[in-house]
Amino acid sequence: MSKPNNSRYRLSAVRRSYADAVGGDQVEVETDDGKVFSFPHPLFTDDDTARQIDAAEGDEGKARALLGDQWDAFVKSGGDGNSLMLVYVAARAEMQDTLGKHRPTRK
């Protein structure tokens, strides 16, 4: 039953609303050879991955935590830790701009 003042949020609707606002729950990165790699959008990064990123040293360590099993293929395709972290920073900055303007769906 809904509440009279509409202060109830459906979790799945809120998550979907934010995913739509930031372009999805994954960030895709294409290397110069056309291969596509992905990592969780900063807004949707699970706690374990976030802890791994925070604990990692340097750009390469953080990038390895983000890409997991994709790391070796990413490097073979010409990617590097610093470039991936620039994408991560860009996604976070874009997210912060978007979240300031977004109002989630309730239902």
PDB file of C-alpha atoms in Angstrom:
ATOM      1  CA  MET A   1       0.000   0.000   0.000  1.00  0.00           C
ATOM      2  CA  SER A   2       1.378   3.398  -0.868  1.00  0.00           C
ATOM      3  CA  LYS A   3       1.770   6.113   1.669  1.00  0.00           C
ATOM      4  CA  PRO A   4      -0.252   9.333   1.317  1.00  0.00           C
ATOM      5  CA  ASN A   5       2.814  11.593   1.072  1.00  0.00           C
ATOM      6  CA  ASN A   6       4.576   9.376  -1.497  1.00  0.00           C
ATOM      7  CA  SER A   7       7.714   9.018   0.643  1.00  0.00           C
ATOM      8  CA  ARG A   8       8.078   5.326  -0.147  1.00  0.00           C
ATOM      9  CA  TYR A   9      10.675   4.243  -2.704  1.00  0.00           C
ATOM     10  CA  ARG A  10      10.792   0.882  -4.454  1.00  0.00           C
ATOM     11  CA  LEU A  11      14.436  -0.218  -4.355  1.00  0.00           C
ATOM     12  CA  SER A  12      14.472  -1.761  -7.826  1.00  0.00           C
ATOM     13  CA  ALA A  13      12.932   1.383  -9.330  1.00  0.00           C
ATOM     14  CA  VAL A  14      15.456   3.655  -7.622  1.00  0.00           C
ATOM     15  CA  ARG A  15      18.389   1.517  -8.757  1.00  0.00           C
ATOM     16  CA  ARG A  16      17.062   1.378 -12.336  1.00  0.00           C
ATOM     17  CA  SER A  17      16.455   5.136 -12.310  1.00  0.00           C
ATOM     18  CA  TYR A  18      20.033   5.873 -11.266  1.00  0.00           C
ATOM     19  CA  ALA A  19      21.459   3.326 -13.712  1.00  0.00           C
ATOM     20  CA  ASP A  20      19.517   5.021 -16.514  1.00  0.00           C
ATOM     21  CA  ALA A  21      20.707   8.456 -15.368  1.00  0.00           C
ATOM     22  CA  VAL A  22      24.412   7.527 -15.402  1.00  0.00           C
ATOM     23  CA  GLY A  23      24.284   5.348 -18.512  1.00  0.00           C
ATOM     24  CA  GLY A  24      24.157   1.898 -16.922  1.00  0.00           C
ATOM     25  CA  ASP A  25      25.695  -0.024 -14.075  1.00  0.00           C
ATOM     26  CA  GLN A  26      28.860  -0.813 -16.079  1.00  0.00           C
ATOM     27  CA  VAL A  27      31.456   1.481 -17.644  1.00  0.00           C
ATOM     28  CA  GLU A  28      32.791   0.266 -20.983  1.00  0.00           C
ATOM     29  CA  VAL A  29      36.270   1.075 -22.238  1.00  0.00           C
ATOM     30  CA  GLU A  30      37.362   0.451 -25.817  1.00  0.00           C
ATOM     31  CA  THR A  31      41.050   0.053 -26.542  1.00  0.00           C
ATOM     32  CA  ASP A  32      42.584   1.289 -29.791  1.00  0.00           C
ATOM     33  CA  ASP A  33      42.359  -2.213 -31.283  1.00  0.00           C
ATOM     34  CA  GLY A  34      38.575  -2.200 -30.847  1.00  0.00           C
ATOM     35  CA  LYS A  35      38.297  -4.565 -27.871  1.00  0.00           C
ATOM     36  CA  VAL A  36      35.802  -3.576 -25.191  1.00  0.00           C
ATOM     37  CA  PHE A  37      36.331  -4.050 -21.469  1.00  0.00           C
ATOM     38  CA  SER A  38      34.023  -3.132 -18.621  1.00  0.00           C
ATOM     39  CA  PHE A  39      34.040  -2.459 -14.921  1.00  0.00           C
ATOM     40  CA  PRO A  40      31.303  -1.602 -12.420  1.00  0.00           C
ATOM     41  CA  HIS A  41      30.160   2.000 -12.571  1.00  0.00           C
ATOM     42  CA  PRO A  42      31.473   3.831  -9.473  1.00  0.00           C
ATOM     43  CA  LEU A  43      27.885   4.280  -8.256  1.00  0.00           C
ATOM     44  CA  PHE A  44      27.287   0.520  -8.410  1.00  0.00           C
ATOM     45  CA  THR A  45      30.643  -0.843  -7.249  1.00  0.00           C
ATOM     46  CA  ASP A  46      30.099  -3.546  -4.624  1.00  0.00           C
ATOM     47  CA  ASP A  47      31.737  -3.205  -1.218  1.00  0.00           C
ATOM     48  CA  ASP A  48      34.384  -5.895  -1.807  1.00  0.00           C
ATOM     49  CA  THR A  49      35.566  -4.302  -5.041  1.00  0.00           C
ATOM     50  CA  ALA A  50      35.553  -0.840  -3.436  1.00  0.00           C
ATOM     51  CA  ARG A  51      37.744  -2.139  -0.595  1.00  0.00           C
ATOM     52  CA  GLN A  52      40.132  -3.728  -3.116  1.00  0.00           C
ATOM     53  CA  ILE A  53      40.381  -0.447  -5.022  1.00  0.00           C
ATOM     54  CA  ASP A  54      40.996   1.522  -1.829  1.00  0.00           C
ATOM     55  CA  ALA A  55      43.657  -0.946  -0.637  1.00  0.00           C
ATOM     56  CA  ALA A  56      45.457  -1.152  -3.983  1.00  0.00           C
ATOM     57  CA  GLU A  57      48.619   0.832  -4.547  1.00  0.00           C
ATOM     58  CA  GLY A  58      49.058   2.983  -7.628  1.00  0.00           C
ATOM     59  CA  ASP A  59      47.028   3.189 -10.792  1.00  0.00           C
ATOM     60  CA  GLU A  60      47.923  -0.315 -11.934  1.00  0.00           C
ATOM     61  CA  GLY A  61      46.830  -1.888  -8.663  1.00  0.00           C
ATOM     62  CA  LYS A  62      43.537  -0.012  -8.697  1.00  0.00           C
ATOM     63  CA  ALA A  63      42.964  -0.828 -12.383  1.00  0.00           C
ATOM     64  CA  ARG A  64      43.629  -4.521 -11.710  1.00  0.00           C
ATOM     65  CA  ALA A  65      41.017  -4.426  -8.945  1.00  0.00           C
ATOM     66  CA  LEU A  66      38.507  -2.809 -11.316  1.00  0.00           C
ATOM     67  CA  LEU A  67      39.034  -5.153 -14.255  1.00  0.00           C
ATOM     68  CA  GLY A  68      39.737  -8.387 -12.394  1.00  0.00           C
ATOM     69  CA  ASP A  69      40.135 -11.264 -14.877  1.00  0.00           C
ATOM     70  CA  GLN A  70      40.077  -8.841 -17.820  1.00  0.00           C
ATOM     71  CA  TRP A  71      43.347  -7.175 -16.805  1.00  0.00           C
ATOM     72  CA  ASP A  72      45.790  -9.282 -18.873  1.00  0.00           C
ATOM     73  CA  ALA A  73      43.676  -8.994 -22.031  1.00  0.00           C
ATOM     74  CA  PHE A  74      43.305  -5.247 -21.426  1.00  0.00           C
ATOM     75  CA  VAL A  75      47.089  -4.806 -21.257  1.00  0.00           C
ATOM     76  CA  LYS A  76      47.601  -7.004 -24.353  1.00  0.00           C
ATOM     77  CA  SER A  77      45.174  -4.690 -26.165  1.00  0.00           C
ATOM     78  CA  GLY A  78      47.299  -1.668 -25.322  1.00  0.00           C
ATOM     79  CA  GLY A  79      45.592  -0.561 -22.120  1.00  0.00           C
ATOM     80  CA  ASP A  80      47.400   0.546 -18.979  1.00  0.00           C
ATOM     81  CA  GLY A  81      46.535   1.360 -15.399  1.00  0.00           C
ATOM     82  CA  ASN A  82      46.819   5.116 -15.681  1.00  0.00           C
ATOM     83  CA  SER A  83      44.520   5.308 -18.705  1.00  0.00           C
ATOM     84  CA  LEU A  84      41.894   3.124 -17.044  1.00  0.00           C
ATOM     85  CA  MET A  85      42.005   5.239 -13.900  1.00  0.00           C
ATOM     86  CA  LEU A  86      41.474   8.366 -16.017  1.00  0.00           C
ATOM     87  CA  VAL A  87      38.283   6.734 -17.334  1.00  0.00           C
ATOM     88  CA  TYR A  88      37.290   5.858 -13.754  1.00  0.00           C
ATOM     89  CA  VAL A  89      37.836   9.461 -12.621  1.00  0.00           C
ATOM     90  CA  ALA A  90      35.832  10.732 -15.606  1.00  0.00           C
ATOM     91  CA  ALA A  91      32.957   8.372 -14.769  1.00  0.00           C
ATOM     92  CA  ARG A  92      32.973   9.559 -11.134  1.00  0.00           C
ATOM     93  CA  ALA A  93      32.997  13.226 -12.164  1.00  0.00           C
ATOM     94  CA  GLU A  94      30.165  12.710 -14.627  1.00  0.00           C
ATOM     95  CA  MET A  95      28.254  10.776 -11.956  1.00  0.00           C
ATOM     96  CA  GLN A  96      28.578  13.616  -9.455  1.00  0.00           C
ATOM     97  CA  ASP A  97      27.269  16.125 -11.994  1.00  0.00           C
ATOM     98  CA  THR A  98      24.361  13.849 -12.895  1.00  0.00           C
ATOM     99  CA  LEU A  99      23.398  12.978  -9.324  1.00  0.00           C
ATOM    100  CA  GLY A 100      23.064  16.638  -8.435  1.00  0.00           C
ATOM    101  CA  LYS A 101      20.303  16.972 -11.027  1.00  0.00           C
ATOM    102  CA  HIS A 102      18.620  13.546 -10.805  1.00  0.00           C
ATOM    103  CA  ARG A 103      15.492  12.710  -8.817  1.00  0.00           C
ATOM    104  CA  PRO A 104      14.857   8.968  -8.536  1.00  0.00           C
ATOM    105  CA  THR A 105      11.647   7.267  -9.553  1.00  0.00           C
ATOM    106  CA  ARG A 106       9.568   6.092  -6.635  1.00  0.00           C
ATOM    107  CA  LYS A 107       7.748   3.218  -8.307  1.00  0.00           C
TER     108      LYS A 107
END
